[in-house]
Amino acid sequence: MKQYETVIGLEVHVELATKTKIFCSCSTAFGGAPNTHTCPVCTGMPGSLPVLNKQVVEYAMAVGLATNCTITQYNKFDRKNYFYPDNPQNYQISQLYLPICRNGRVEIETEAGKKSIGIHEIHMEEDAGKLIHDEWENCSLVDYNRSGVPLIEIVSEPDMCSADEVIAYLEKLRLIIQYLGASDCKLQEGSMRVDVNLSVMEVGAKEFGTRTEMKNLNSFKAIARAIENERQRQIELLEEGKSVTQETRRWDDNKAYSYAMRSKEDAQDYRYFPEPDLVPVVIDDEWLAAVKSKEPEFRDAKKNRYINDYNLPEYDADIITLYKKLADIFEKTTDICKLPKKVSNWLIGETMKLLKEKAMEPDEITFSPENFAKVILLVENGTINGVIAKDVFKIVFEENIDPDKYVEKKGLKMNNDEVGLKKIVEEVIAANPQSVEDYHNGKDKAIGFLVGQTMKAAKGKANPGIVNKILKELL
Amino acid sequence: MNIMSLTAVELGKKIKQKEISVEEAVIAALDSIEAKDEAVGSFVTVCRDKAMEDAREIQGKIDRGELDGPLAGVPVAIKDNMCTEGILTTCSSKILSNFNPAYTAEAVLNLQKAGAVIIGKTNMDEFAMGSTTETSAIKITKNPWNQEHVPGGSSGGSCAAVAAEECHYALGSDTGGSIRQPSSFCGVTGIKPTYGTVSRYGLIAYGSSLDQIGPVAKDVTDCATILEAISSYDAKDSTSVKRENYDFTSALVDDVKGLKIGIPKAYFEDGLDSEVKAAVLNAAKVLEKKGAIVEEFDLGLVNFAIPAYYVIASAEASSNLARFDGVKYGYRTSEYEGLHNMYKKSRSEGFGPEVKRRIMLGSFVLSSGYYDAYYLKALKTKALIKKEFDKAFEKYDVILGPAAPTTAPKLGESLKDPIKMYLGDIYTVSVNLAGLPGISLPCGVSSQGLPIGLQLIGDCFKENNIIRAAYSFEKSMTYNRCDMAKQFD
Amino acid sequence: MANIISDETIEYVGILAKLELSDSEKEQAKKDMGNMLDYIDKLNELDTTGVEPMSQVFPVNNVFREDVVTNTDMRDAIIKNAPAKKNGSFMVPKTVE
Ligand SMILES: [Mg+2]
Ligand SMILES: [Zn+2]
């Protein structure tokens, strides 16, 4: 068999985190009963007209600047004409001739090393509505709540050659955009959607092969599987002497298989022309500078600062900065309690554990840095012990209660009363002669059991240091 | 007193002075429609009950002093391409025959705030595509002056309704002459304002970059007063322009001394009816006598306006009319197999031949491989035409010419030869391409007894120059608008 | 007639525009479009080299909305004209096989 290399370019659609749609004042809130977030504009009623949301332009500019793009200072919108029921006007307002960002790049790092991935352009456009298929009546139902939600489409250069690189690039984009607050970038919920353009060519060939476009990729895993599958499929075709057809294919992740989406009614001739209902967007240097000046600290800079200023191990800094939400909590909580390593431990340990148990994303965290800091301080100043602290933190995680009041109300303060604890330890020793014997026979584990029994008898509130000390004295 | 023979402003005054009640005015209009509309066919919807209800409400507001504008209580007819909540809005098309909008067009809202009572919606060429009102899927409107002739189009219903005194004034829309040409054919006065002056929000789009709503009325005073009421900066229309001045009635001055009027030579060449030519040149004389400086000049590119217009308007229309697909509103075919068949059948059955002709042309000129040759070329031509006008307005305050090359043609004549019909727009379309204001007002009657229209074109945002010239001309006009109304007595 | 419109072109434009023409309509459309394009070809007499295409007549730029939700639920008004609907959604023929 011949040797092939894979050429991959991505089209990434990102739903922007604006409160309203791109051309009307309807809410972009996720969910909601069908068509309850709609108006004449986003349902294509006759006579309705679009008015551009300024925040969309600012987010698009911010993403462009953060990905080293040139910002187009004279922007226009164009109409892309095609018929489909999720597209109420039967044209999508998009940008073809003068997209807002061009010629950018991001740096990625994989096991294969560092690499720069080019960004061909980023343009603004409107999202389509949602189609739900009704098997019962053999029809489809259209919900326009999502119609008109602002999107940016980030079109990369065909600079990637493996699933690893694709995922590194997507992670990089996701972090930049999340750090900018421009989107939450959730693949599962569709706020980040990836179309993979892939072709294969013989090693050393001068021209790219025919590419296909793969849609419906809802997770990084699905992306990786689809890339591998499509690469194989194209190579097999070429090996059999057949040719690859340029087409759009839909990935079915359950069946690990893709199929062509073509139909004879899709002429693929979008008849783009300048949108006459919108005026040009002119971005002057001042506006550009204002957006640039609001640029947040991105991940790499933050990571270095955590290592240098807070003395965090690289491992900790790496995990915390992977999500802007965690980084924000880390910084605010540290500001209050001044214990960066403790904060980091709680985030990487208990917080991650609870997130995993509850199948939550860090973005969904609801506890406040104030209450989080209080838990840490309660342990630090000896008010509660570590075991109780975990219970208290769980409640804070779930309900964001005030831990000071909670500890007070539930009577969870640590028991530091040596005389009282000594009595309990004596009772425990008396009740467990076997363990005492084991201890004397060198079984170190036995002391743990005795500590546990004492804690239990003291309702978990005993100061473990004092209990240990008394036990060792008495044995 | 015949209420219907009053102008809108005259009626407004009498309502204010309690000589006539709003209810009386509305009843007079409804009676007039009842008596004449079977013959004229101006209306596609008449809002009898609603109008009576509104009349009482508005009378109350006038009595309480909450409404005191010049149009308070005056009945109005609205072209059926402007959305009106609670009233059918059909664009005279089968595809929208049952459409009940969820909102009201901004220009209509402005009129309602001024106390207007909507008595009905007027017939038009389907989706405003046509020059005779014969492409309407609902009915044919006849010219009140001679019912064997067309009223012009596409605002034929609005112009015929005003001419036949079925209402005191109306709103029309003008994409390539659709207010000015039927005004000329029906012997009424109509203004197409500077692009961006009247909000397009709620106007069902034909050619978005060209469409403007404007008044149709009996005289220049009415038109200026109505224009003042409907103009506004509207944040819902991105192409709406924040003008420095929305005062048009202050230009109602009988004085043209020193006003510089240019007559484009090309407007008086082949194809212009000799009676029309004589009447229009006579109007120029009248203005000259009153002190205007009138001279001929060469306006370039006149013959390029129509082809550029039809490319741009059809292209925009093909996209604007894509939304009529049987999904969200309007007509859906009864039998179909699958989605695309439903689209095709609904649209093919729902649209008339002229609309289909323009959608096909528009889709073609935008299609892959033809965009540069047709659409871009037309946009470049538009830029050059605009330049020609800019140059002319460095020298002149007003450009004077005919509104149409002929008087109203006979019913059934125009649709036989579409291109010939399109050529009838030669004096009007360039005004839309360049975004200029234009007024058409009567300047004579042909030997056949049909009205002749004079067109005055102004520079952008300079409506007041054409209003002043039109008002001055009207003051000296010998021709009597009431001659025609007598035919119905 | 300089512009000859083929059957394929009419078919193709029909797909783009979602219009299904009868045979006689097709013949008419071929003729009409050809005539119209012949007429439009007049634009070729005009030298437009270096001319910026003009889509908007006025140099108005940067018309924006602030990002504030002002629309409330108006579903009933939005959906009332739908030829077919179910549970607050617009009903269309099945879009997937
Ligand atoms: Mg796109
Ligand atoms: Zn909306």
mmCIF file with all atom_site columns, N, CA and C in Angstrom, chain A residues 41-78:
data_model
loop_
_atom_site.group_PDB
_atom_site.id
_atom_site.type_symbol
_atom_site.label_atom_id
_atom_site.label_alt_id
_atom_site.label_comp_id
_atom_site.label_asym_id
_atom_site.label_entity_id
_atom_site.label_seq_id
_atom_site.pdbx_PDB_ins_code
_atom_site.Cartn_x
_atom_site.Cartn_y
_atom_site.Cartn_z
_atom_site.occupancy
_atom_site.B_iso_or_equiv
_atom_site.pdbx_formal_charge
_atom_site.auth_seq_id
_atom_site.auth_comp_id
_atom_site.auth_asym_id
_atom_site.auth_atom_id
_atom_site.pdbx_PDB_model_num
ATOM 1   N N  . VAL A 1 41 ? -38.890 39.415 13.262 1.00 0.00 ? 41 VAL A N  1
ATOM 2   C CA . VAL A 1 41 ? -37.588 39.416 12.580 1.00 0.00 ? 41 VAL A CA 1
ATOM 3   C C  . VAL A 1 41 ? -37.015 38.002 12.479 1.00 0.00 ? 41 VAL A C  1
ATOM 4   N N  . CYS A 1 42 ? -36.975 37.279 13.598 1.00 0.00 ? 42 CYS A N  1
ATOM 5   C CA . CYS A 1 42 ? -36.297 35.980 13.585 1.00 0.00 ? 42 CYS A CA 1
ATOM 6   C C  . CYS A 1 42 ? -37.202 34.853 13.100 1.00 0.00 ? 42 CYS A C  1
ATOM 7   N N  . THR A 1 43 ? -38.423 35.188 12.672 1.00 0.00 ? 43 THR A N  1
ATOM 8   C CA . THR A 1 43 ? -39.261 34.180 12.029 1.00 0.00 ? 43 THR A CA 1
ATOM 9   C C  . THR A 1 43 ? -39.540 34.565 10.578 1.00 0.00 ? 43 THR A C  1
ATOM 10  N N  . GLY A 1 44 ? -38.830 35.581 10.087 1.00 0.00 ? 44 GLY A N  1
ATOM 11  C CA . GLY A 1 44 ? -38.950 35.940 8.678  1.00 0.00 ? 44 GLY A CA 1
ATOM 12  C C  . GLY A 1 44 ? -40.321 36.450 8.282  1.00 0.00 ? 44 GLY A C  1
ATOM 13  N N  . MET A 1 45 ? -40.993 37.162 9.195  1.00 0.00 ? 45 MET A N  1
ATOM 14  C CA . MET A 1 45 ? -42.303 37.713 8.826  1.00 0.00 ? 45 MET A CA 1
ATOM 15  C C  . MET A 1 45 ? -42.130 38.766 7.736  1.00 0.00 ? 45 MET A C  1
ATOM 16  N N  . PRO A 1 46 ? -43.089 38.871 6.828  1.00 0.00 ? 46 PRO A N  1
ATOM 17  C CA . PRO A 1 46 ? -42.981 39.878 5.766  1.00 0.00 ? 46 PRO A CA 1
ATOM 18  C C  . PRO A 1 46 ? -42.872 41.283 6.365  1.00 0.00 ? 46 PRO A C  1
ATOM 19  N N  . GLY A 1 47 ? -41.982 42.086 5.799  1.00 0.00 ? 47 GLY A N  1
ATOM 20  C CA . GLY A 1 47 ? -41.850 43.473 6.250  1.00 0.00 ? 47 GLY A CA 1
ATOM 21  C C  . GLY A 1 47 ? -40.921 43.685 7.418  1.00 0.00 ? 47 GLY A C  1
ATOM 22  N N  . SER A 1 48 ? -40.459 42.590 8.058  1.00 0.00 ? 48 SER A N  1
ATOM 23  C CA . SER A 1 48 ? -39.567 42.783 9.201  1.00 0.00 ? 48 SER A CA 1
ATOM 24  C C  . SER A 1 48 ? -38.153 43.060 8.713  1.00 0.00 ? 48 SER A C  1
ATOM 25  N N  . LEU A 1 49 ? -37.368 43.749 9.539  1.00 0.00 ? 49 LEU A N  1
ATOM 26  C CA . LEU A 1 49 ? -36.021 44.156 9.132  1.00 0.00 ? 49 LEU A CA 1
ATOM 27  C C  . LEU A 1 49 ? -35.014 43.879 10.244 1.00 0.00 ? 49 LEU A C  1
ATOM 28  N N  . PRO A 1 50 ? -33.777 43.541 9.868  1.00 0.00 ? 50 PRO A N  1
ATOM 29  C CA . PRO A 1 50 ? -32.755 43.237 10.872 1.00 0.00 ? 50 PRO A CA 1
ATOM 30  C C  . PRO A 1 50 ? -32.033 44.494 11.376 1.00 0.00 ? 50 PRO A C  1
ATOM 31  N N  . VAL A 1 51 ? -31.689 44.496 12.659 1.00 0.00 ? 51 VAL A N  1
ATOM 32  C CA . VAL A 1 51 ? -30.816 45.556 13.203 1.00 0.00 ? 51 VAL A CA 1
ATOM 33  C C  . VAL A 1 51 ? -29.716 44.862 13.994 1.00 0.00 ? 51 VAL A C  1
ATOM 34  N N  . LEU A 1 52 ? -28.474 45.195 13.686 1.00 0.00 ? 52 LEU A N  1
ATOM 35  C CA . LEU A 1 52 ? -27.319 44.452 14.207 1.00 0.00 ? 52 LEU A CA 1
ATOM 36  C C  . LEU A 1 52 ? -27.048 44.731 15.694 1.00 0.00 ? 52 LEU A C  1
ATOM 37  N N  . ASN A 1 53 ? -26.796 43.650 16.428 1.00 0.00 ? 53 ASN A N  1
ATOM 38  C CA . ASN A 1 53 ? -26.421 43.702 17.840 1.00 0.00 ? 53 ASN A CA 1
ATOM 39  C C  . ASN A 1 53 ? -24.936 44.078 17.938 1.00 0.00 ? 53 ASN A C  1
ATOM 40  N N  . LYS A 1 54 ? -24.649 45.204 18.587 1.00 0.00 ? 54 LYS A N  1
ATOM 41  C CA . LYS A 1 54 ? -23.262 45.700 18.642 1.00 0.00 ? 54 LYS A CA 1
ATOM 42  C C  . LYS A 1 54 ? -22.327 44.712 19.340 1.00 0.00 ? 54 LYS A C  1
ATOM 43  N N  . GLN A 1 55 ? -22.852 44.032 20.358 1.00 0.00 ? 55 GLN A N  1
ATOM 44  C CA . GLN A 1 55 ? -22.027 43.106 21.123 1.00 0.00 ? 55 GLN A CA 1
ATOM 45  C C  . GLN A 1 55 ? -21.474 41.977 20.245 1.00 0.00 ? 55 GLN A C  1
ATOM 46  N N  . VAL A 1 56 ? -22.212 41.606 19.218 1.00 0.00 ? 56 VAL A N  1
ATOM 47  C CA . VAL A 1 56 ? -21.761 40.548 18.308 1.00 0.00 ? 56 VAL A CA 1
ATOM 48  C C  . VAL A 1 56 ? -20.458 40.982 17.627 1.00 0.00 ? 56 VAL A C  1
ATOM 49  N N  . VAL A 1 57 ? -20.447 42.221 17.180 1.00 0.00 ? 57 VAL A N  1
ATOM 50  C CA . VAL A 1 57 ? -19.254 42.739 16.499 1.00 0.00 ? 57 VAL A CA 1
ATOM 51  C C  . VAL A 1 57 ? -18.080 42.766 17.472 1.00 0.00 ? 57 VAL A C  1
ATOM 52  N N  . GLU A 1 58 ? -18.340 43.164 18.711 1.00 0.00 ? 58 GLU A N  1
ATOM 53  C CA . GLU A 1 58 ? -17.249 43.242 19.695 1.00 0.00 ? 58 GLU A CA 1
ATOM 54  C C  . GLU A 1 58 ? -16.681 41.865 20.027 1.00 0.00 ? 58 GLU A C  1
ATOM 55  N N  . TYR A 1 59 ? -17.570 40.890 20.194 1.00 0.00 ? 59 TYR A N  1
ATOM 56  C CA . TYR A 1 59 ? -17.081 39.537 20.459 1.00 0.00 ? 59 TYR A CA 1
ATOM 57  C C  . TYR A 1 59 ? -16.281 39.003 19.269 1.00 0.00 ? 59 TYR A C  1
ATOM 58  N N  . ALA A 1 60 ? -16.791 39.231 18.075 1.00 0.00 ? 60 ALA A N  1
ATOM 59  C CA . ALA A 1 60 ? -16.089 38.736 16.882 1.00 0.00 ? 60 ALA A CA 1
ATOM 60  C C  . ALA A 1 60 ? -14.711 39.386 16.775 1.00 0.00 ? 60 ALA A C  1
ATOM 61  N N  . MET A 1 61 ? -14.662 40.701 17.034 1.00 0.00 ? 61 MET A N  1
ATOM 62  C CA . MET A 1 61 ? -13.376 41.400 17.001 1.00 0.00 ? 61 MET A CA 1
ATOM 63  C C  . MET A 1 61 ? -12.426 40.823 18.054 1.00 0.00 ? 61 MET A C  1
ATOM 64  N N  . ALA A 1 62 ? -12.959 40.606 19.269 1.00 0.00 ? 62 ALA A N  1
ATOM 65  C CA . ALA A 1 62 ? -12.126 40.107 20.365 1.00 0.00 ? 62 ALA A CA 1
ATOM 66  C C  . ALA A 1 62 ? -11.538 38.741 20.011 1.00 0.00 ? 62 ALA A C  1
ATOM 67  N N  . VAL A 1 63 ? -12.356 37.854 19.433 1.00 0.00 ? 63 VAL A N  1
ATOM 68  C CA . VAL A 1 63 ? -11.848 36.527 19.053 1.00 0.00 ? 63 VAL A CA 1
ATOM 69  C C  . VAL A 1 63 ? -10.791 36.693 17.960 1.00 0.00 ? 63 VAL A C  1
ATOM 70  N N  . GLY A 1 64 ? -11.051 37.576 17.016 1.00 0.00 ? 64 GLY A N  1
ATOM 71  C CA . GLY A 1 64 ? -10.094 37.822 15.936 1.00 0.00 ? 64 GLY A CA 1
ATOM 72  C C  . GLY A 1 64 ? -8.761  38.330 16.463 1.00 0.00 ? 64 GLY A C  1
ATOM 73  N N  . LEU A 1 65 ? -8.825  39.274 17.368 1.00 0.00 ? 65 LEU A N  1
ATOM 74  C CA . LEU A 1 65 ? -7.582  39.825 17.926 1.00 0.00 ? 65 LEU A CA 1
ATOM 75  C C  . LEU A 1 65 ? -6.812  38.758 18.698 1.00 0.00 ? 65 LEU A C  1
ATOM 76  N N  . ALA A 1 66 ? -7.545  37.925 19.454 1.00 0.00 ? 66 ALA A N  1
ATOM 77  C CA . ALA A 1 66 ? -6.894  36.904 20.268 1.00 0.00 ? 66 ALA A CA 1
ATOM 78  C C  . ALA A 1 66 ? -6.324  35.779 19.415 1.00 0.00 ? 66 ALA A C  1
ATOM 79  N N  . THR A 1 67 ? -6.751  35.681 18.160 1.00 0.00 ? 67 THR A N  1
ATOM 80  C CA . THR A 1 67 ? -6.206  34.644 17.294 1.00 0.00 ? 67 THR A CA 1
ATOM 81  C C  . THR A 1 67 ? -5.337  35.268 16.194 1.00 0.00 ? 67 THR A C  1
ATOM 82  N N  . ASN A 1 68 ? -4.833  36.451 16.509 1.00 0.00 ? 68 ASN A N  1
ATOM 83  C CA . ASN A 1 68 ? -3.850  37.120 15.641 1.00 0.00 ? 68 ASN A CA 1
ATOM 84  C C  . ASN A 1 68 ? -4.350  37.433 14.243 1.00 0.00 ? 68 ASN A C  1
ATOM 85  N N  . CYS A 1 69 ? -5.645  37.701 14.127 1.00 0.00 ? 69 CYS A N  1
ATOM 86  C CA . CYS A 1 69 ? -6.213  38.027 12.817 1.00 0.00 ? 69 CYS A CA 1
ATOM 87  C C  . CYS A 1 69 ? -6.042  39.510 12.514 1.00 0.00 ? 69 CYS A C  1
ATOM 88  N N  . THR A 1 70 ? -6.159  39.830 11.239 1.00 0.00 ? 70 THR A N  1
ATOM 89  C CA . THR A 1 70 ? -6.299  41.216 10.818 1.00 0.00 ? 70 THR A CA 1
ATOM 90  C C  . THR A 1 70 ? -7.788  41.532 10.851 1.00 0.00 ? 70 THR A C  1
ATOM 91  N N  . ILE A 1 71 ? -8.144  42.620 11.500 1.00 0.00 ? 71 ILE A N  1
ATOM 92  C CA . ILE A 1 71 ? -9.564  42.969 11.585 1.00 0.00 ? 71 ILE A CA 1
ATOM 93  C C  . ILE A 1 71 ? -9.930  43.815 10.364 1.00 0.00 ? 71 ILE A C  1
ATOM 94  N N  . THR A 1 72 ? -11.004 43.406 9.683  1.00 0.00 ? 72 THR A N  1
ATOM 95  C CA . THR A 1 72 ? -11.473 44.141 8.513  1.00 0.00 ? 72 THR A CA 1
ATOM 96  C C  . THR A 1 72 ? -12.180 45.402 8.998  1.00 0.00 ? 72 THR A C  1
ATOM 97  N N  . GLN A 1 73 ? -11.672 46.553 8.617  1.00 0.00 ? 73 GLN A N  1
ATOM 98  C CA . GLN A 1 73 ? -12.246 47.773 9.193  1.00 0.00 ? 73 GLN A CA 1
ATOM 99  C C  . GLN A 1 73 ? -13.482 48.260 8.445  1.00 0.00 ? 73 GLN A C  1
ATOM 100 N N  . TYR A 1 74 ? -13.697 47.749 7.228  1.00 0.00 ? 74 TYR A N  1
ATOM 101 C CA . TYR A 1 74 ? -14.928 48.057 6.497  1.00 0.00 ? 74 TYR A CA 1
ATOM 102 C C  . TYR A 1 74 ? -15.645 46.747 6.215  1.00 0.00 ? 74 TYR A C  1
ATOM 103 N N  . ASN A 1 75 ? -16.665 46.493 7.017  1.00 0.00 ? 75 ASN A N  1
ATOM 104 C CA . ASN A 1 75 ? -17.384 45.226 6.980  1.00 0.00 ? 75 ASN A CA 1
ATOM 105 C C  . ASN A 1 75 ? -18.735 45.346 6.336  1.00 0.00 ? 75 ASN A C  1
ATOM 106 N N  . LYS A 1 76 ? -19.157 44.272 5.659  1.00 0.00 ? 76 LYS A N  1
ATOM 107 C CA . LYS A 1 76 ? -20.520 44.230 5.149  1.00 0.00 ? 76 LYS A CA 1
ATOM 108 C C  . LYS A 1 76 ? -21.105 42.859 5.414  1.00 0.00 ? 76 LYS A C  1
ATOM 109 N N  . PHE A 1 77 ? -22.416 42.802 5.360  1.00 0.00 ? 77 PHE A N  1
ATOM 110 C CA . PHE A 1 77 ? -23.106 41.515 5.455  1.00 0.00 ? 77 PHE A CA 1
ATOM 111 C C  . PHE A 1 77 ? -23.643 41.135 4.076  1.00 0.00 ? 77 PHE A C  1
ATOM 112 N N  . ASP A 1 78 ? -23.740 39.850 3.842  1.00 0.00 ? 78 ASP A N  1
ATOM 113 C CA . ASP A 1 78 ? -24.269 39.352 2.570  1.00 0.00 ? 78 ASP A CA 1
ATOM 114 C C  . ASP A 1 78 ? -25.382 38.353 2.859  1.00 0.00 ? 78 ASP A C  1
#
